[in-house]
Amino acid sequence: MDRILRSWWTVGVLTCLAFASLIARGVLVDQGVLYGRMQVLRVDGIIASVAVLALAFGLAHRPAGSAPRPEGVAAPERWNIVTGALGLLVLIVSVVSLFSPVDRPGLPKAACPNARTQGAPYVGLTSGKLGNNSRSGPGRAFPANGRFPTDCSVGFADYCLGDPILDDTGSTEHQEWVTGRWLRMIKQPPGWRQNVAGLLSDESPGNQFITDAFVIPATNYEGLELASEEVCGPQFPAERAELGAFTWKRYEGDKEPSVELAATSDHAVNIGFSVYLPPGEGFREKGMVFPLYDESLTAPQNPGRVSPKSGNRKTITWVYSEALRARLLPGHKGPAHIVLMAIPCIGNNLPDEISKGDLARYDITPKGFPRNSALKPAEQNRALRTKLARAACQANV
């Protein structure tokens, strides 16, 4: 045993093991199999221990003098090889930490404990006042299976539609938004990757969902995909919106009556409204798109949350005499054409599929009631519909 411990082969094997472990560490972190600050530090500590052990065995061979041994490589040369290799290992450790950091680069906050960010399609920050619960399914009826502190990063793989939760980050006294999105934390697929992630990163194998109402985007959230019913269970996405007719609404103290505009969409939790001012119609702002939002009104009068008692209908108050007539150029007398959109919104700043929006064209005159007219082909292109959809679901905070 003493001969083995004092053999140069032992130093070489330990040094190679340290190098191989370091390379594996970089690959596993990059693939999201090894994550978590404490978990990565634990692995780094093991690698460092192997390197120190190699150095310790190398010290046992450090010669007292400079005389070479009768056979093989001289002892001083072997010592130089060991110290050089270990010095290179320290350099590689620094390089790996630079290009394969514990946390995903560019995030404003570090990852939550037991949460992965590497390789996640979407990363958000927890924003619950006392932290965020995760649940085994997309709703509050499912049991909690994790808890995360406030203001740290979590990576998500996809989302399910579930219980609508009031979104405090986009809601005010003038507008309310809810979100039915429940975000599923990213995990390794079943198999060796899941087993290794459980061993090294303490990853739990079950699904964990966090409501989008208590998550602040840290990366682009629009591309996150809807998970299958196999993952989510039965889902009820919103149906296409349908714009209703204008109706007069007179408020006490107003010189002119306002207009109420309604839209319906089965299973919608929010409905947004927006307007487009085409160029050449007599408006000061040419080609402008903006939401139908008025901060002087209450939340039920503005776009946003659909009350469960409303029968899938959202009715807003539109003071178009102020919102549009004031935008007409002085002296304009003829009709000015506008395009309206109503669309279901999954949450604030997040419209549903563009095809679910309903468009209508109206003529606005300096005096009188808006009159419906036929849409032009140029007013139905996808680029304009996308702008209208994003404006309709815009959180005005």
Coordinates of C-alpha atoms in Angstrom, one line a residue:
M1 CA 0.0 0.0 0.0
D2 CA 2.8 2.4 0.9
R3 CA 4.4 1.8 -2.6
I4 CA 1.1 2.6 -4.2
L5 CA 0.6 5.8 -2.2
R6 CA 4.1 6.9 -3.0
S7 CA 3.9 6.0 -6.7
W8 CA 4.0 8.7 -9.4
W9 CA 1.1 6.8 -11.0
T10 CA -1.1 7.8 -8.0
V11 CA -0.3 11.5 -8.6
G12 CA -1.1 11.1 -12.3
V13 CA -4.4 9.3 -11.8
L14 CA -5.6 11.9 -9.3
T15 CA -4.5 14.8 -11.5
C16 CA -6.3 13.2 -14.5
L17 CA -9.4 12.6 -12.4
A18 CA -9.4 16.2 -11.3
F19 CA -9.2 17.3 -15.0
A20 CA -12.0 14.9 -16.1
S21 CA -14.2 16.0 -13.2
L22 CA -13.8 19.6 -14.1
I23 CA -14.7 19.0 -17.7
A24 CA -17.7 17.0 -16.6
R25 CA -18.7 19.8 -14.2
G26 CA -18.7 22.4 -17.1
V27 CA -20.8 20.1 -19.3
L28 CA -23.3 19.3 -16.6
V29 CA -23.8 23.0 -15.6
D30 CA -24.2 24.0 -19.3
Q31 CA -26.8 21.3 -19.8
G32 CA -28.7 22.2 -16.6
V33 CA -28.1 18.9 -14.9
L34 CA -25.9 20.5 -12.2
Y35 CA -27.3 23.7 -10.9
G36 CA -27.8 25.6 -7.6
R37 CA -25.1 27.7 -6.0
M38 CA -24.6 25.3 -3.0
Q39 CA -24.8 22.2 -5.2
V40 CA -22.2 23.5 -7.7
L41 CA -19.9 24.7 -4.8
R42 CA -20.2 21.2 -3.4
V43 CA -19.0 19.6 -6.6
D44 CA -16.2 22.3 -7.0
G45 CA -15.1 21.4 -3.5
I46 CA -14.8 17.7 -4.4
I47 CA -12.8 18.6 -7.5
A48 CA -10.6 20.9 -5.4
S49 CA -10.1 18.1 -2.8
V50 CA -8.9 15.7 -5.5
A51 CA -6.5 18.3 -6.8
V52 CA -5.2 19.0 -3.3
L53 CA -4.8 15.3 -2.8
A54 CA -2.8 15.0 -6.0
L55 CA -0.6 17.9 -4.8
A56 CA -0.1 16.2 -1.4
F57 CA 1.1 13.0 -3.0
G58 CA 3.3 15.0 -5.3
L59 CA 4.9 16.7 -2.3
A60 CA 5.8 13.3 -1.0
H61 CA 8.1 12.9 -4.0
R62 CA 9.6 16.3 -3.9
P63 CA 13.4 15.7 -3.8
A64 CA 15.6 17.2 -1.1
G65 CA 18.4 17.7 -3.5
S66 CA 18.8 18.0 -7.3
A67 CA 20.4 14.6 -8.0
P68 CA 18.4 12.6 -10.5
R69 CA 17.2 9.1 -9.8
P70 CA 19.0 6.4 -11.7
E71 CA 16.0 5.4 -13.8
G72 CA 13.2 7.2 -15.7
V73 CA 12.5 10.9 -15.5
A74 CA 14.5 12.9 -12.9
A75 CA 12.6 13.6 -9.7
P76 CA 12.8 17.4 -10.1
E77 CA 11.4 17.1 -13.6
R78 CA 8.5 15.0 -12.3
W79 CA 7.8 17.6 -9.6
N80 CA 7.8 20.3 -12.2
I81 CA 5.3 18.3 -14.3
V82 CA 3.0 17.9 -11.3
T83 CA 3.1 21.5 -10.3
G84 CA 2.6 22.6 -13.9
A85 CA -0.4 20.4 -14.3
L86 CA -2.0 21.5 -11.1
G87 CA -1.3 25.2 -12.0
L88 CA -3.0 24.5 -15.4
L89 CA -5.9 23.0 -13.5
V90 CA -6.3 26.1 -11.4
L91 CA -6.3 28.2 -14.6
I92 CA -8.9 25.9 -16.2
V93 CA -11.1 26.2 -13.0
S94 CA -11.1 30.0 -13.5
V95 CA -11.9 29.7 -17.2
V96 CA -14.7 27.2 -16.6
S97 CA -16.2 29.4 -13.9
L98 CA -16.1 32.4 -16.3
F99 CA -17.7 30.6 -19.3
S100 CA -19.9 28.2 -17.4
P101 CA -21.1 30.2 -14.4
V102 CA -23.5 28.8 -11.8
D103 CA -26.2 31.3 -12.8
R104 CA -27.4 32.0 -16.4
P105 CA -25.6 35.1 -17.6
G106 CA -27.6 38.3 -18.0
L107 CA -30.2 37.6 -15.3
P108 CA -30.8 40.5 -12.8
K109 CA -31.0 38.1 -9.8
A110 CA -29.4 34.8 -8.9
A111 CA -31.4 31.5 -9.2
C112 CA -33.7 30.5 -6.4
P113 CA -32.6 27.5 -4.3
N114 CA -33.5 24.3 -6.1
A115 CA -34.4 26.2 -9.3
R116 CA -32.7 25.9 -12.6
T117 CA -32.2 28.7 -15.1
Q118 CA -29.7 27.2 -17.6
G119 CA -31.4 26.1 -20.8
A120 CA -34.9 27.4 -19.8
P121 CA -37.1 28.9 -22.5
Y122 CA -38.3 31.5 -20.0
V123 CA -36.9 32.9 -16.8
G124 CA -38.9 35.0 -14.3
L125 CA -38.3 36.6 -10.9
T126 CA -40.5 35.6 -8.0
S127 CA -42.5 38.6 -6.8
G128 CA -44.8 37.3 -4.0
K129 CA -44.7 39.5 -0.9
L130 CA -43.7 36.6 1.3
G131 CA -42.3 34.3 -1.4
N132 CA -43.9 32.0 -4.0
N133 CA -45.5 28.6 -3.5
S134 CA -45.2 26.0 -6.2
R135 CA -48.0 23.5 -6.6
S136 CA -48.3 20.1 -8.2
G137 CA -50.9 21.4 -10.7
P138 CA -52.1 24.6 -12.3
G139 CA -54.4 25.9 -9.6
R140 CA -54.7 26.7 -5.9
A141 CA -56.6 23.4 -5.3
F142 CA -53.4 21.5 -5.9
P143 CA -51.2 20.9 -2.9
A144 CA -48.1 23.1 -2.4
N145 CA -44.9 21.2 -3.2
G146 CA -42.2 23.9 -2.8
R147 CA -41.6 27.4 -1.7
F148 CA -39.2 30.0 -3.0
P149 CA -38.0 33.3 -1.6
T150 CA -38.9 36.7 -3.2
D151 CA -36.8 38.3 -5.9
C152 CA -34.8 35.3 -7.3
S153 CA -34.8 33.6 -10.7
V154 CA -36.7 30.5 -11.8
G155 CA -36.6 28.8 -15.2
F156 CA -39.8 27.6 -16.8
A157 CA -40.3 25.0 -19.6
D158 CA -43.9 25.8 -20.6
Y159 CA -47.3 26.7 -19.1
C160 CA -50.8 25.4 -18.4
L161 CA -54.1 27.2 -18.2
G162 CA -55.6 27.1 -14.8
D163 CA -57.1 29.2 -12.0
P164 CA -57.1 32.9 -12.9
I165 CA -55.2 34.9 -10.3
L166 CA -55.2 38.7 -9.9
D167 CA -52.0 40.1 -11.2
D168 CA -50.9 42.9 -8.8
T169 CA -47.9 44.0 -11.0
G170 CA -50.2 45.1 -13.8
S171 CA -53.4 46.1 -11.9
T172 CA -54.3 49.5 -10.4
E173 CA -57.6 51.1 -9.2
H174 CA -58.2 52.0 -12.9
Q175 CA -57.6 48.6 -14.4
E176 CA -57.5 45.0 -13.3
W177 CA -55.7 42.1 -15.0
V178 CA -55.8 38.4 -14.1
T179 CA -53.7 35.6 -15.5
G180 CA -54.7 32.0 -16.1
R181 CA -51.1 31.0 -16.9
W182 CA -49.4 28.6 -14.5
L183 CA -45.7 28.3 -15.3
R184 CA -44.2 24.8 -15.1
M185 CA -40.6 24.8 -13.7
I186 CA -38.0 23.3 -16.1
K187 CA -36.8 19.8 -15.1
Q188 CA -34.6 17.1 -16.6
P189 CA -36.5 14.4 -18.6
P190 CA -36.9 11.0 -17.0
G191 CA -33.8 8.8 -17.3
W192 CA -30.2 9.2 -16.4
R193 CA -30.3 13.0 -16.7
Q194 CA -33.1 13.1 -14.1
N195 CA -31.3 10.7 -11.9
V196 CA -28.0 12.6 -12.0
A197 CA -29.8 16.0 -11.5
G198 CA -31.5 14.5 -8.4
L199 CA -28.2 13.2 -7.1
L200 CA -26.1 16.4 -7.8
S201 CA -28.7 19.2 -7.7
D202 CA -31.4 17.8 -5.4
E203 CA -33.9 18.1 -8.2
S204 CA -37.4 16.7 -7.3
P205 CA -38.9 14.7 -10.1
G206 CA -42.5 15.9 -10.0
N207 CA -44.1 18.9 -11.7
Q208 CA -44.0 22.3 -10.0
F209 CA -46.3 25.1 -11.1
I210 CA -46.1 28.8 -10.1
T211 CA -48.8 31.3 -11.1
D212 CA -47.7 33.9 -13.6
A213 CA -49.4 36.5 -11.5
F214 CA -46.4 36.5 -9.1
V215 CA -43.6 36.2 -11.6
I216 CA -41.8 39.2 -13.2
P217 CA -40.2 38.6 -16.6
A218 CA -36.4 38.4 -16.7
T219 CA -36.3 37.1 -20.3
N220 CA -38.8 37.2 -23.2
Y221 CA -42.0 35.5 -22.1
E222 CA -44.0 35.6 -25.3
G223 CA -42.5 32.5 -26.9
L224 CA -43.3 30.1 -24.0
E225 CA -45.4 27.3 -25.3
L226 CA -48.7 25.9 -23.9
A227 CA -48.1 22.4 -22.5
S228 CA -50.2 19.4 -23.6
E229 CA -53.3 18.1 -21.8
E230 CA -51.2 15.1 -20.7
V231 CA -49.3 17.5 -18.6
C232 CA -52.0 20.0 -17.7
G233 CA -55.2 18.0 -17.6
P234 CA -58.4 19.5 -19.2
Q235 CA -57.8 23.1 -20.4
F236 CA -60.2 25.7 -21.6
P237 CA -58.5 28.3 -23.8
A238 CA -60.4 31.4 -24.7
E239 CA -62.5 31.4 -27.9
R240 CA -62.4 34.1 -30.6
A241 CA -63.6 37.5 -29.5
E242 CA -66.7 39.1 -31.0
L243 CA -67.2 42.9 -30.9
G244 CA -70.7 44.1 -30.0
A245 CA -72.5 47.3 -31.1
F246 CA -72.0 50.7 -29.6
T247 CA -74.5 51.9 -27.1
W248 CA -74.9 55.4 -25.6
K249 CA -74.1 55.9 -21.9
R250 CA -74.7 59.3 -20.3
Y251 CA -72.9 60.1 -17.0
E252 CA -74.0 62.8 -14.6
G253 CA -72.2 66.0 -15.3
D254 CA -70.9 65.1 -18.8
K255 CA -71.8 67.5 -21.6
E256 CA -71.9 64.7 -24.2
P257 CA -72.9 61.0 -23.7
S258 CA -70.1 58.5 -23.8
V259 CA -70.1 55.2 -25.6
E260 CA -70.2 51.7 -24.2
L261 CA -68.4 49.1 -26.3
A262 CA -68.8 45.3 -25.5
A263 CA -67.0 42.2 -26.6
T264 CA -67.5 38.5 -25.7
S265 CA -65.2 35.5 -25.7
D266 CA -65.9 32.2 -24.2
H267 CA -63.5 31.2 -21.4
A268 CA -61.7 34.6 -21.6
V269 CA -60.2 35.8 -18.3
N270 CA -59.4 39.3 -19.8
I271 CA -60.5 41.1 -22.9
G272 CA -58.5 44.0 -24.3
F273 CA -59.5 46.8 -26.7
S274 CA -57.4 48.9 -29.0
V275 CA -57.8 51.4 -31.9
Y276 CA -55.8 52.2 -35.0
L277 CA -55.8 55.6 -36.7
P278 CA -54.9 55.0 -40.4
P279 CA -52.9 57.7 -42.2
G280 CA -54.8 60.2 -44.4
E281 CA -57.9 60.2 -42.2
G282 CA -57.5 63.7 -40.7
F283 CA -55.9 62.7 -37.4
R284 CA -52.8 64.4 -36.0
E285 CA -51.1 61.1 -35.3
K286 CA -50.9 59.1 -38.5
G287 CA -50.8 55.3 -38.2
M288 CA -51.0 55.4 -34.4
V289 CA -52.1 52.3 -32.4
F290 CA -53.2 52.8 -28.7
P291 CA -55.3 51.0 -26.1
L292 CA -58.8 52.1 -25.2
Y293 CA -57.8 53.1 -21.7
D294 CA -58.9 56.1 -19.6
E295 CA -57.3 56.7 -16.3
S296 CA -60.3 58.8 -15.2
L297 CA -62.5 55.6 -15.2
T298 CA -62.7 52.7 -12.8
A299 CA -61.4 49.2 -13.4
P300 CA -64.7 47.7 -14.6
Q301 CA -65.0 50.5 -17.2
N302 CA -61.5 49.8 -18.7
P303 CA -60.2 46.8 -20.7
G304 CA -58.9 43.9 -18.6
R305 CA -60.5 41.4 -16.3
V306 CA -63.7 39.7 -17.3
S307 CA -66.0 39.3 -14.3
P308 CA -67.2 35.7 -13.8
K309 CA -70.7 37.1 -13.5
S310 CA -70.7 38.9 -16.9
G311 CA -71.3 35.8 -19.0
N312 CA -68.0 36.0 -21.0
R313 CA -68.7 39.7 -21.8
K314 CA -66.5 42.7 -21.2
T315 CA -68.0 46.1 -21.5
I316 CA -65.9 49.2 -21.4
T317 CA -66.7 52.9 -21.5
W318 CA -65.1 54.8 -24.4
V319 CA -65.2 58.6 -24.2
Y320 CA -64.5 58.7 -27.9
S321 CA -65.5 62.4 -28.2
E322 CA -62.4 63.2 -26.1
A323 CA -60.2 60.3 -27.2
L324 CA -60.6 60.8 -31.0
R325 CA -62.3 64.1 -31.8
A326 CA -59.5 65.9 -30.0
R327 CA -57.0 64.2 -32.3
L328 CA -58.6 65.5 -35.5
L329 CA -56.8 68.3 -37.3
P330 CA -58.4 71.7 -36.9
G331 CA -61.1 72.3 -39.5
H332 CA -61.6 68.7 -40.4
K333 CA -65.2 68.1 -41.3
G334 CA -65.6 64.8 -43.1
P335 CA -65.6 61.3 -41.5
A336 CA -62.4 59.9 -40.2
H337 CA -62.0 56.1 -40.4
I338 CA -60.6 54.1 -37.4
V339 CA -60.1 50.3 -36.8
L340 CA -61.0 48.7 -33.5
M341 CA -59.9 45.4 -32.1
A342 CA -61.1 43.3 -29.2
I343 CA -59.1 40.2 -28.2
P344 CA -58.8 37.8 -25.3
C345 CA -55.7 38.4 -23.2
I346 CA -54.0 35.6 -21.3
G347 CA -52.6 38.2 -18.9
N348 CA -51.4 41.8 -18.9
N349 CA -49.1 42.5 -21.9
L350 CA -49.8 39.0 -23.2
P351 CA -52.5 38.7 -25.9
D352 CA -53.9 35.4 -27.0
E353 CA -53.5 34.1 -30.5
I354 CA -53.7 36.9 -33.0
S355 CA -56.4 35.0 -34.9
K356 CA -58.7 35.4 -31.9
G357 CA -59.0 39.1 -32.3
D358 CA -62.1 40.7 -33.8
L359 CA -61.7 43.8 -36.0
A360 CA -64.3 46.5 -36.9
R361 CA -64.0 49.7 -38.9
Y362 CA -65.9 52.8 -37.9
D363 CA -66.3 56.3 -39.3
I364 CA -65.8 59.1 -36.7
T365 CA -67.3 62.5 -37.5
P366 CA -66.8 65.8 -35.7
K367 CA -70.4 65.4 -34.4
G368 CA -72.6 62.4 -34.2
F369 CA -72.5 58.7 -33.5
P370 CA -69.8 56.3 -34.9
R371 CA -70.9 54.5 -38.0
N372 CA -69.8 51.0 -39.0
S373 CA -68.1 50.5 -42.4
A374 CA -66.4 47.7 -44.3
L375 CA -62.8 46.8 -43.5
K376 CA -60.1 47.4 -46.1
P377 CA -57.7 44.5 -46.9
A378 CA -54.7 46.6 -45.8
E379 CA -56.3 47.0 -42.4
Q380 CA -56.4 43.2 -41.9
N381 CA -52.7 42.3 -42.4
R382 CA -50.9 40.4 -39.7
A383 CA -48.4 43.1 -38.8
L384 CA -51.3 45.6 -37.9
R385 CA -53.2 42.9 -36.1
T386 CA -50.2 42.1 -34.0
K387 CA -49.7 45.8 -33.0
L388 CA -53.4 46.1 -32.1
A389 CA -53.3 42.9 -30.1
R390 CA -50.3 44.0 -28.0
A391 CA -51.8 47.4 -27.4
A392 CA -55.2 45.9 -26.4
C393 CA -53.6 43.8 -23.7
Q394 CA -51.2 46.5 -22.5
A395 CA -50.9 47.1 -18.8
N396 CA -51.1 50.9 -18.2
V397 CA -48.9 51.1 -15.2

